[in-house]
Amino acid sequence: MKSQHGGPLAGRVGYATFARAWAKAITGTSYMPVTQAELEAFLEGLTVRLVDALFAEPFSLRRGYQIGADLVAAHIASAEGLGRTIEVIDLRLLRDLGLSGDDMRDRMARVLGTVAIGYARALRDRTLDEQESIRRAALVAREQAEHALRESEARFRHQATHDPLTDLPNRTLFTERLDAVFGRQGTAGRRLGLCFVDLDGFKMVNDTLGHHVGDLLLVSVADRLRRALGTHLVARMGGDEFVILVEDTTCTDDVLKVADAALAAITEPSIVDGHELRVGASIGIVERPVEGTSPREVMRDADITLHWAKTAGKGRWALFDSARNQRELTRYALSAAMPAALDRGEFCLDYQPLVSLTNGALLGVEALVRWRHPQLGVLRPDHFIGLAEETGLIVRLGSWVLAEACRQARRWADVSPKAPFVSVNLAVRQVREPELVDEVTALLQEHSLPPDRLQLEITESAMMSTADESVGALRSLANLGVRVAIDDFGTGYSNLAYLSKLPVCELKVAGSFVEGLRAPAADPASLTDERILATLVSLAHTLDLTVTAEGVETANQADRLRAIGCDAAQGWHFGRPSHPSDVEALL
Amino acid sequence: MRRPDWAPESIDIERPSVARMYDYYLGGSHNFAVDRAAAQALIAAIPEAPLMAQANRAFLRRTVRYLVGAGVRQFLDIGSGIPTVGNVHEIAQQAAPDARVAYVDVDPVAVAHSREILSGNDQAVVIQEDIRHPERILDHPDLRKLINFDQPVALMIVAVLHFIPDADQPAQIVKTLRGPLVPGSYLALSQASHEGRTDEEREQAIAIYERTDSPLAYRGRDEVAKFFHGFEMVEPGLVWVPEWHPDTPESVEGAERAVYIGGVGRLT
């Protein structure tokens, strides 16, 4: 220590003693990343500077400030650190170093003041810096988290809206896009097109080559569709179904071009897992103005149309046709309503006379079923028999007709001994029913009806497609004495060989031949029909069958039929189908 | 629709973070009001809490110096928190400039802050990961780039495992992290213990940490010893952290109040 400080020289020991006391005083006030020895050495250095500051002439503020700042820089950085520092300096510095002087109290106060100022400033700066840096870190972390969240949301959204196998948009995205077309402002005048695509024979690929190959094929088809139809939205709806949205079409042709391109892309052969595969597709197409329809309607109609394409033979597109759809809807509605209608008794029978051409006598009546539909009025069989055959209701409906006809035949028989037989049409399904013979037998018994008062009509084609057991059933019925007639003869294969073996007693010749007889006899075509009819009659008679001509509308036709030896006739000329009471009036 | 596993968590700085509370105990200002409120609540219950943190931080400093002295040049510091004053890379690189340090922390703010501090230091990295996924830590490409597992590594798990409940199988975590270490590697580990504390103090501390991002799981010496399975303990074994290679005899006074027990083990 230099003598100009005004105090006695103090040895190193004094400094070390003071530094140790200082270190002890501040230990624990904040974390200092040094050993105790390092801390003491650091404080000893500061002690030297403190003494310099104490005795400096002129007094320097900066020295004290710097000591305070250096304390903070050494991480002695807390309120306690400052308080204890001032306390220990004030209490012990002069004593430990053996320092004294006249104005020592003043000097000490000024040094402590500047140390405190320097310390507080440094601590404040440090605090502000640290706050700033942690805020910045929080900001960065939040930005990163938000970025990651956005990325994951985008990924999540992609996953939610795309098919994982093909990476094509999925049903969700497609539905959104389709809805958007309808939600947009100014739909007036805008049109849209939609192709509903279904691969043909995809199941076969799956079943024979395995699902792995099937999946690869779907990926390949998806790639080709994507390439071929770039701008249009191609979505995979599931399985082997794809759908293409064609926005803002100007006419139907726009979407037909897309469909053609899609078919071409799909049918391109592709090598999948070593197999050269060629797959086709069917497409249902809808193209219409946006206004007046809805996403649901468009999808439904495209789906319906896809089935038309499938049933028309696959490998093609079909375009939605609202008239056809309307017909199918009506058919569907009728078909669905029929069972309940039968239960409610909405069906009834009209009867059309079968008249002898020899003497004009009423031989029989053909029972013709009618549906008194509550909304549509009276429906003729051609409106619903086909549907009943499709649904299988024909068996129940046919049974009802048979029973009703037998009941009616009994009533006529009660009225007159010359009552006509009733002729009832049987559908193929009915002929194949194993219970048919029992059913007829039971009806005949129930109504005490002579078997020859019942005639069963079976079409030629039905007869031909009938299995041997069914022929057996017909034979049994014939053996009972029930009349069996072949309906619409001449329209099928007219298998003559077969004809001789069947238990048939009558041929009903199709109206198309009789139609020809309306023309003047000199007409060559008319003459041909007459000759065919004559041959048929002659043939029938050879086989011991009677012949009834259907669709006779004029007296001239009747005359010519009579002339060629036809036995009986049926048609408007002889009476339209009518209510049973009208028949009763004839008796 | 359930969010998938890979969806990131959001940043919630409205919740106290144990990393920032620890910074506060050490005298730092890298903390927010919520952190200070929670830290002050703990100090009210246990006035020595800052001293405990400092003692633990000093343990970290002494172990790093010891390990550098033992020749280790690679450090994997898991649960590094806010690496401000007395962080591993400063201590290690001061003694051995070629020392490499990989920091791992789950707290995104701490990680962002670490990244700022470490910018320009190509011998230190920080990765954000939860110690509960040790295999992800070990497989992390940034870690693999810096740390060579053919050479000894000091695995630092200091003041972390008391945030991992038994249900998360901390022993299994340590075992997994030990997996790739070659002989000559070390484990330096400390954790808060309930020993040396009154029941009341323990309950209060647990209640305070329930509000933070990491609730407390105190463990006794026997349980902590199990984490060193497979390691040979360096003298003086598992002790109150002030007792581990103290700088001066006085610094051991009242060591049992330090709450943290810790030690260093060597893989042979």
JSON list of N, CA, C and O in Angstrom, two decimals, chain B residues 129-161:
[
{"chain": "B", "resi": 129, "resn": "GLU", "atom": "N", "xyz": [-36.23, -32.25, -26.31]},
{"chain": "B", "resi": 129, "resn": "GLU", "atom": "CA", "xyz": [-36.79, -33.59, -26.18]},
{"chain": "B", "resi": 129, "resn": "GLU", "atom": "C", "xyz": [-37.08, -33.84, -24.71]},
{"chain": "B", "resi": 129, "resn": "GLU", "atom": "O", "xyz": [-36.49, -33.23, -23.82]},
{"chain": "B", "resi": 130, "resn": "ASP", "atom": "N", "xyz": [-37.99, -34.77, -24.48]},
{"chain": "B", "resi": 130, "resn": "ASP", "atom": "CA", "xyz": [-38.36, -35.15, -23.12]},
{"chain": "B", "resi": 130, "resn": "ASP", "atom": "C", "xyz": [-37.50, -36.33, -22.71]},
{"chain": "B", "resi": 130, "resn": "ASP", "atom": "O", "xyz": [-37.31, -37.26, -23.49]},
{"chain": "B", "resi": 131, "resn": "ILE", "atom": "N", "xyz": [-36.99, -36.28, -21.50]},
{"chain": "B", "resi": 131, "resn": "ILE", "atom": "CA", "xyz": [-36.16, -37.39, -21.02]},
{"chain": "B", "resi": 131, "resn": "ILE", "atom": "C", "xyz": [-36.95, -38.70, -21.00]},
{"chain": "B", "resi": 131, "resn": "ILE", "atom": "O", "xyz": [-36.37, -39.78, -21.03]},
{"chain": "B", "resi": 132, "resn": "ARG", "atom": "N", "xyz": [-38.27, -38.56, -21.03]},
{"chain": "B", "resi": 132, "resn": "ARG", "atom": "CA", "xyz": [-39.10, -39.76, -21.06]},
{"chain": "B", "resi": 132, "resn": "ARG", "atom": "C", "xyz": [-38.96, -40.53, -22.38]},
{"chain": "B", "resi": 132, "resn": "ARG", "atom": "O", "xyz": [-39.45, -41.64, -22.52]},
{"chain": "B", "resi": 133, "resn": "HIS", "atom": "N", "xyz": [-38.34, -39.90, -23.37]},
{"chain": "B", "resi": 133, "resn": "HIS", "atom": "CA", "xyz": [-38.10, -40.59, -24.64]},
{"chain": "B", "resi": 133, "resn": "HIS", "atom": "C", "xyz": [-36.59, -40.69, -24.87]},
{"chain": "B", "resi": 133, "resn": "HIS", "atom": "O", "xyz": [-36.05, -40.08, -25.80]},
{"chain": "B", "resi": 134, "resn": "PRO", "atom": "N", "xyz": [-35.90, -41.47, -24.04]},
{"chain": "B", "resi": 134, "resn": "PRO", "atom": "CA", "xyz": [-34.43, -41.50, -24.13]},
{"chain": "B", "resi": 134, "resn": "PRO", "atom": "C", "xyz": [-33.92, -41.96, -25.49]},
{"chain": "B", "resi": 134, "resn": "PRO", "atom": "O", "xyz": [-32.89, -41.49, -25.97]},
{"chain": "B", "resi": 135, "resn": "GLU", "atom": "N", "xyz": [-34.66, -42.87, -26.13]},
{"chain": "B", "resi": 135, "resn": "GLU", "atom": "CA", "xyz": [-34.19, -43.38, -27.43]},
{"chain": "B", "resi": 135, "resn": "GLU", "atom": "C", "xyz": [-34.23, -42.26, -28.48]},
{"chain": "B", "resi": 135, "resn": "GLU", "atom": "O", "xyz": [-33.39, -42.19, -29.36]},
{"chain": "B", "resi": 136, "resn": "ARG", "atom": "N", "xyz": [-35.24, -41.38, -28.34]},
{"chain": "B", "resi": 136, "resn": "ARG", "atom": "CA", "xyz": [-35.31, -40.26, -29.30]},
{"chain": "B", "resi": 136, "resn": "ARG", "atom": "C", "xyz": [-34.12, -39.31, -29.08]},
{"chain": "B", "resi": 136, "resn": "ARG", "atom": "O", "xyz": [-33.59, -38.74, -30.03]},
{"chain": "B", "resi": 137, "resn": "ILE", "atom": "N", "xyz": [-33.74, -39.16, -27.81]},
{"chain": "B", "resi": 137, "resn": "ILE", "atom": "CA", "xyz": [-32.58, -38.30, -27.51]},
{"chain": "B", "resi": 137, "resn": "ILE", "atom": "C", "xyz": [-31.33, -38.91, -28.16]},
{"chain": "B", "resi": 137, "resn": "ILE", "atom": "O", "xyz": [-30.60, -38.22, -28.88]},
{"chain": "B", "resi": 138, "resn": "LEU", "atom": "N", "xyz": [-31.15, -40.20, -27.92]},
{"chain": "B", "resi": 138, "resn": "LEU", "atom": "CA", "xyz": [-29.93, -40.85, -28.43]},
{"chain": "B", "resi": 138, "resn": "LEU", "atom": "C", "xyz": [-29.89, -40.90, -29.95]},
{"chain": "B", "resi": 138, "resn": "LEU", "atom": "O", "xyz": [-28.82, -40.88, -30.54]},
{"chain": "B", "resi": 139, "resn": "ASP", "atom": "N", "xyz": [-31.06, -40.97, -30.57]},
{"chain": "B", "resi": 139, "resn": "ASP", "atom": "CA", "xyz": [-31.10, -41.07, -32.04]},
{"chain": "B", "resi": 139, "resn": "ASP", "atom": "C", "xyz": [-31.10, -39.70, -32.71]},
{"chain": "B", "resi": 139, "resn": "ASP", "atom": "O", "xyz": [-31.09, -39.63, -33.94]},
{"chain": "B", "resi": 140, "resn": "HIS", "atom": "N", "xyz": [-31.17, -38.66, -31.92]},
{"chain": "B", "resi": 140, "resn": "HIS", "atom": "CA", "xyz": [-31.31, -37.33, -32.54]},
{"chain": "B", "resi": 140, "resn": "HIS", "atom": "C", "xyz": [-30.10, -37.00, -33.41]},
{"chain": "B", "resi": 140, "resn": "HIS", "atom": "O", "xyz": [-28.96, -37.11, -32.96]},
{"chain": "B", "resi": 141, "resn": "PRO", "atom": "N", "xyz": [-30.35, -36.63, -34.65]},
{"chain": "B", "resi": 141, "resn": "PRO", "atom": "CA", "xyz": [-29.21, -36.40, -35.57]},
{"chain": "B", "resi": 141, "resn": "PRO", "atom": "C", "xyz": [-28.24, -35.32, -35.08]},
{"chain": "B", "resi": 141, "resn": "PRO", "atom": "O", "xyz": [-27.02, -35.48, -35.28]},
{"chain": "B", "resi": 142, "resn": "ASP", "atom": "N", "xyz": [-28.76, -34.26, -34.46]},
{"chain": "B", "resi": 142, "resn": "ASP", "atom": "CA", "xyz": [-27.86, -33.20, -33.98]},
{"chain": "B", "resi": 142, "resn": "ASP", "atom": "C", "xyz": [-26.93, -33.72, -32.90]},
{"chain": "B", "resi": 142, "resn": "ASP", "atom": "O", "xyz": [-25.76, -33.36, -32.82]},
{"chain": "B", "resi": 143, "resn": "LEU", "atom": "N", "xyz": [-27.49, -34.59, -32.06]},
{"chain": "B", "resi": 143, "resn": "LEU", "atom": "CA", "xyz": [-26.69, -35.18, -30.99]},
{"chain": "B", "resi": 143, "resn": "LEU", "atom": "C", "xyz": [-25.63, -36.10, -31.59]},
{"chain": "B", "resi": 143, "resn": "LEU", "atom": "O", "xyz": [-24.45, -36.06, -31.22]},
{"chain": "B", "resi": 144, "resn": "ARG", "atom": "N", "xyz": [-26.08, -36.92, -32.55]},
{"chain": "B", "resi": 144, "resn": "ARG", "atom": "CA", "xyz": [-25.16, -37.88, -33.18]},
{"chain": "B", "resi": 144, "resn": "ARG", "atom": "C", "xyz": [-24.02, -37.17, -33.91]},
{"chain": "B", "resi": 144, "resn": "ARG", "atom": "O", "xyz": [-22.93, -37.72, -34.04]},
{"chain": "B", "resi": 145, "resn": "LYS", "atom": "N", "xyz": [-24.31, -35.98, -34.40]},
{"chain": "B", "resi": 145, "resn": "LYS", "atom": "CA", "xyz": [-23.28, -35.23, -35.13]},
{"chain": "B", "resi": 145, "resn": "LYS", "atom": "C", "xyz": [-22.17, -34.77, -34.17]},
{"chain": "B", "resi": 145, "resn": "LYS", "atom": "O", "xyz": [-21.01, -34.71, -34.53]},
{"chain": "B", "resi": 146, "resn": "LEU", "atom": "N", "xyz": [-22.57, -34.44, -32.95]},
{"chain": "B", "resi": 146, "resn": "LEU", "atom": "CA", "xyz": [-21.62, -33.84, -32.02]},
{"chain": "B", "resi": 146, "resn": "LEU", "atom": "C", "xyz": [-20.95, -34.86, -31.10]},
{"chain": "B", "resi": 146, "resn": "LEU", "atom": "O", "xyz": [-19.77, -34.75, -30.81]},
{"chain": "B", "resi": 147, "resn": "ILE", "atom": "N", "xyz": [-21.74, -35.81, -30.66]},
{"chain": "B", "resi": 147, "resn": "ILE", "atom": "CA", "xyz": [-21.24, -36.75, -29.65]},
{"chain": "B", "resi": 147, "resn": "ILE", "atom": "C", "xyz": [-20.82, -38.06, -30.32]},
{"chain": "B", "resi": 147, "resn": "ILE", "atom": "O", "xyz": [-21.61, -38.67, -31.05]},
{"chain": "B", "resi": 148, "resn": "ASN", "atom": "N", "xyz": [-19.62, -38.48, -30.05]},
{"chain": "B", "resi": 148, "resn": "ASN", "atom": "CA", "xyz": [-19.10, -39.74, -30.57]},
{"chain": "B", "resi": 148, "resn": "ASN", "atom": "C", "xyz": [-19.19, -40.78, -29.45]},
{"chain": "B", "resi": 148, "resn": "ASN", "atom": "O", "xyz": [-18.44, -40.72, -28.48]},
{"chain": "B", "resi": 149, "resn": "PHE", "atom": "N", "xyz": [-20.07, -41.73, -29.63]},
{"chain": "B", "resi": 149, "resn": "PHE", "atom": "CA", "xyz": [-20.29, -42.70, -28.56]},
{"chain": "B", "resi": 149, "resn": "PHE", "atom": "C", "xyz": [-19.21, -43.76, -28.49]},
{"chain": "B", "resi": 149, "resn": "PHE", "atom": "O", "xyz": [-19.26, -44.64, -27.64]},
{"chain": "B", "resi": 150, "resn": "ASP", "atom": "N", "xyz": [-18.24, -43.68, -29.39]},
{"chain": "B", "resi": 150, "resn": "ASP", "atom": "CA", "xyz": [-17.08, -44.57, -29.25]},
{"chain": "B", "resi": 150, "resn": "ASP", "atom": "C", "xyz": [-16.12, -44.05, -28.19]},
{"chain": "B", "resi": 150, "resn": "ASP", "atom": "O", "xyz": [-15.21, -44.75, -27.76]},
{"chain": "B", "resi": 151, "resn": "GLN", "atom": "N", "xyz": [-16.30, -42.78, -27.82]},
{"chain": "B", "resi": 151, "resn": "GLN", "atom": "CA", "xyz": [-15.46, -42.16, -26.80]},
{"chain": "B", "resi": 151, "resn": "GLN", "atom": "C", "xyz": [-16.29, -41.96, -25.52]},
{"chain": "B", "resi": 151, "resn": "GLN", "atom": "O", "xyz": [-17.52, -41.91, -25.59]},
{"chain": "B", "resi": 152, "resn": "PRO", "atom": "N", "xyz": [-15.62, -41.85, -24.37]},
{"chain": "B", "resi": 152, "resn": "PRO", "atom": "CA", "xyz": [-16.37, -41.66, -23.12]},
{"chain": "B", "resi": 152, "resn": "PRO", "atom": "C", "xyz": [-17.26, -40.41, -23.17]},
{"chain": "B", "resi": 152, "resn": "PRO", "atom": "O", "xyz": [-16.91, -39.42, -23.80]},
{"chain": "B", "resi": 153, "resn": "VAL", "atom": "N", "xyz": [-18.39, -40.55, -22.54]},
{"chain": "B", "resi": 153, "resn": "VAL", "atom": "CA", "xyz": [-19.35, -39.45, -22.46]},
{"chain": "B", "resi": 153, "resn": "VAL", "atom": "C", "xyz": [-19.73, -39.28, -21.00]},
{"chain": "B", "resi": 153, "resn": "VAL", "atom": "O", "xyz": [-19.90, -40.27, -20.29]},
{"chain": "B", "resi": 154, "resn": "ALA", "atom": "N", "xyz": [-19.86, -38.02, -20.57]},
{"chain": "B", "resi": 154, "resn": "ALA", "atom": "CA", "xyz": [-20.40, -37.77, -19.23]},
{"chain": "B", "resi": 154, "resn": "ALA", "atom": "C", "xyz": [-21.89, -37.50, -19.39]},
{"chain": "B", "resi": 154, "resn": "ALA", "atom": "O", "xyz": [-22.28, -36.53, -20.04]},
{"chain": "B", "resi": 155, "resn": "LEU", "atom": "N", "xyz": [-22.67, -38.40, -18.82]},
{"chain": "B", "resi": 155, "resn": "LEU", "atom": "CA", "xyz": [-24.12, -38.24, -18.87]},
{"chain": "B", "resi": 155, "resn": "LEU", "atom": "C", "xyz": [-24.52, -37.47, -17.62]},
{"chain": "B", "resi": 155, "resn": "LEU", "atom": "O", "xyz": [-24.33, -37.95, -16.50]},
{"chain": "B", "resi": 156, "resn": "MET", "atom": "N", "xyz": [-25.05, -36.26, -17.83]},
{"chain": "B", "resi": 156, "resn": "MET", "atom": "CA", "xyz": [-25.41, -35.40, -16.70]},
{"chain": "B", "resi": 156, "resn": "MET", "atom": "C", "xyz": [-26.93, -35.40, -16.55]},
{"chain": "B", "resi": 156, "resn": "MET", "atom": "O", "xyz": [-27.65, -34.96, -17.45]},
{"chain": "B", "resi": 157, "resn": "ILE", "atom": "N", "xyz": [-27.40, -35.95, -15.44]},
{"chain": "B", "resi": 157, "resn": "ILE", "atom": "CA", "xyz": [-28.84, -35.91, -15.18]},
{"chain": "B", "resi": 157, "resn": "ILE", "atom": "C", "xyz": [-29.00, -35.24, -13.82]},
{"chain": "B", "resi": 157, "resn": "ILE", "atom": "O", "xyz": [-29.24, -35.88, -12.80]},
{"chain": "B", "resi": 158, "resn": "VAL", "atom": "N", "xyz": [-28.80, -33.94, -13.83]},
{"chain": "B", "resi": 158, "resn": "VAL", "atom": "CA", "xyz": [-28.70, -33.19, -12.59]},
{"chain": "B", "resi": 158, "resn": "VAL", "atom": "C", "xyz": [-30.00, -32.44, -12.32]},
{"chain": "B", "resi": 158, "resn": "VAL", "atom": "O", "xyz": [-30.47, -31.69, -13.18]},
{"chain": "B", "resi": 159, "resn": "ALA", "atom": "N", "xyz": [-30.58, -32.72, -11.17]},
{"chain": "B", "resi": 159, "resn": "ALA", "atom": "CA", "xyz": [-31.82, -32.06, -10.74]},
{"chain": "B", "resi": 159, "resn": "ALA", "atom": "C", "xyz": [-32.93, -32.22, -11.77]},
{"chain": "B", "resi": 159, "resn": "ALA", "atom": "O", "xyz": [-33.59, -31.26, -12.15]},
{"chain": "B", "resi": 160, "resn": "VAL", "atom": "N", "xyz": [-33.11, -33.45, -12.24]},
{"chain": "B", "resi": 160, "resn": "VAL", "atom": "CA", "xyz": [-34.15, -33.72, -13.25]},
{"chain": "B", "resi": 160, "resn": "VAL", "atom": "C", "xyz": [-35.11, -34.81, -12.81]},
{"chain": "B", "resi": 160, "resn": "VAL", "atom": "O", "xyz": [-36.32, -34.67, -12.93]},
{"chain": "B", "resi": 161, "resn": "LEU", "atom": "N", "xyz": [-34.55, -35.89, -12.26]},
{"chain": "B", "resi": 161, "resn": "LEU", "atom": "CA", "xyz": [-35.39, -37.08, -12.06]},
{"chain": "B", "resi": 161, "resn": "LEU", "atom": "C", "xyz": [-36.48, -36.88, -11.00]},
{"chain": "B", "resi": 161, "resn": "LEU", "atom": "O", "xyz": [-37.43, -37.65, -10.96]}
]
